[in-house]
Amino acid sequence: MPQQDPASLAAGVLITLAFFLLIGYIVRSMLRTEVAAVRIATTLIALGSVMVALPAILYALLG
């Protein structure tokens, strides 16, 4: 595996952390309001789908 530039590695880590913070914020804001559990589950499934695609997106952006 070739050496990665430290700046690109740091960018990947920051993008990943920002994504997890976004998920946490969305879930917290949905739990504050009285939203049906089905809507929360649907949102989490959609965010999970994006999370599965995140490594490929990061590879395309940074690789």
PDB file of C-alpha atoms in Angstrom:
ATOM      1  CA  MET A   1       0.000   0.000   0.000  1.00  0.00           C
ATOM      2  CA  PRO A   2       1.515   3.348  -0.985  1.00  0.00           C
ATOM      3  CA  GLN A   3       2.127   6.046   1.601  1.00  0.00           C
ATOM      4  CA  GLN A   4      -0.720   8.508   2.033  1.00  0.00           C
ATOM      5  CA  ASP A   5      -0.171  12.219   2.308  1.00  0.00           C
ATOM      6  CA  PRO A   6      -0.860  13.246   5.935  1.00  0.00           C
ATOM      7  CA  ALA A   7      -3.076  16.102   4.753  1.00  0.00           C
ATOM      8  CA  SER A   8      -5.340  13.774   2.766  1.00  0.00           C
ATOM      9  CA  LEU A   9      -5.520  11.354   5.681  1.00  0.00           C
ATOM     10  CA  ALA A  10      -6.488  14.200   8.025  1.00  0.00           C
ATOM     11  CA  ALA A  11      -9.109  15.382   5.528  1.00  0.00           C
ATOM     12  CA  GLY A  12     -10.627  11.901   5.398  1.00  0.00           C
ATOM     13  CA  VAL A  13     -10.751  11.701   9.178  1.00  0.00           C
ATOM     14  CA  LEU A  14     -12.370  15.139   9.434  1.00  0.00           C
ATOM     15  CA  ILE A  15     -14.982  14.279   6.809  1.00  0.00           C
ATOM     16  CA  THR A  16     -15.818  11.050   8.632  1.00  0.00           C
ATOM     17  CA  LEU A  17     -16.102  12.793  12.007  1.00  0.00           C
ATOM     18  CA  ALA A  18     -18.286  15.519  10.518  1.00  0.00           C
ATOM     19  CA  PHE A  19     -20.566  12.864   9.049  1.00  0.00           C
ATOM     20  CA  PHE A  20     -20.971  11.134  12.411  1.00  0.00           C
ATOM     21  CA  LEU A  21     -21.686  14.481  14.072  1.00  0.00           C
ATOM     22  CA  LEU A  22     -24.352  15.142  11.447  1.00  0.00           C
ATOM     23  CA  ILE A  23     -25.999  11.792  12.186  1.00  0.00           C
ATOM     24  CA  GLY A  24     -25.924  12.493  15.923  1.00  0.00           C
ATOM     25  CA  TYR A  25     -27.426  15.942  15.447  1.00  0.00           C
ATOM     26  CA  ILE A  26     -30.230  14.652  13.229  1.00  0.00           C
ATOM     27  CA  VAL A  27     -31.123  11.860  15.643  1.00  0.00           C
ATOM     28  CA  ARG A  28     -31.020  14.197  18.652  1.00  0.00           C
ATOM     29  CA  SER A  29     -33.189  16.802  16.958  1.00  0.00           C
ATOM     30  CA  MET A  30     -35.693  14.146  15.883  1.00  0.00           C
ATOM     31  CA  LEU A  31     -35.884  12.765  19.412  1.00  0.00           C
ATOM     32  CA  ARG A  32     -36.585  16.230  20.844  1.00  0.00           C
ATOM     33  CA  THR A  33     -39.711  16.543  18.744  1.00  0.00           C
ATOM     34  CA  GLU A  34     -42.490  14.025  18.994  1.00  0.00           C
ATOM     35  CA  VAL A  35     -41.810  12.089  15.818  1.00  0.00           C
ATOM     36  CA  ALA A  36     -43.088   8.609  15.125  1.00  0.00           C
ATOM     37  CA  ALA A  37     -40.592   5.785  15.602  1.00  0.00           C
ATOM     38  CA  VAL A  38     -41.085   4.728  11.978  1.00  0.00           C
ATOM     39  CA  ARG A  39     -39.833   8.093  10.740  1.00  0.00           C
ATOM     40  CA  ILE A  40     -36.747   7.878  12.958  1.00  0.00           C
ATOM     41  CA  ALA A  41     -36.061   4.339  11.728  1.00  0.00           C
ATOM     42  CA  THR A  42     -36.443   5.408   8.098  1.00  0.00           C
ATOM     43  CA  THR A  43     -34.042   8.291   8.609  1.00  0.00           C
ATOM     44  CA  LEU A  44     -31.473   6.049  10.290  1.00  0.00           C
ATOM     45  CA  ILE A  45     -31.696   3.517   7.451  1.00  0.00           C
ATOM     46  CA  ALA A  46     -31.151   6.285   4.886  1.00  0.00           C
ATOM     47  CA  LEU A  47     -28.165   7.647   6.814  1.00  0.00           C
ATOM     48  CA  GLY A  48     -26.785   4.124   7.208  1.00  0.00           C
ATOM     49  CA  SER A  49     -26.953   3.657   3.444  1.00  0.00           C
ATOM     50  CA  VAL A  50     -24.914   6.804   2.949  1.00  0.00           C
ATOM     51  CA  MET A  51     -22.472   5.622   5.626  1.00  0.00           C
ATOM     52  CA  VAL A  52     -21.946   2.373   3.713  1.00  0.00           C
ATOM     53  CA  ALA A  53     -21.096   4.415   0.612  1.00  0.00           C
ATOM     54  CA  LEU A  54     -18.804   6.798   2.537  1.00  0.00           C
ATOM     55  CA  PRO A  55     -15.549   4.823   2.009  1.00  0.00           C
ATOM     56  CA  ALA A  56     -16.104   4.758  -1.752  1.00  0.00           C
ATOM     57  CA  ILE A  57     -16.893   8.476  -1.765  1.00  0.00           C
ATOM     58  CA  LEU A  58     -13.761   9.277   0.246  1.00  0.00           C
ATOM     59  CA  TYR A  59     -11.648   7.069  -2.011  1.00  0.00           C
ATOM     60  CA  ALA A  60     -12.989   8.863  -5.080  1.00  0.00           C
ATOM     61  CA  LEU A  61     -12.375  12.284  -3.556  1.00  0.00           C
ATOM     62  CA  LEU A  62      -8.959  11.624  -2.052  1.00  0.00           C
ATOM     63  CA  GLY A  63      -7.609   8.812  -4.181  1.00  0.00           C
TER      64      GLY A  63
END
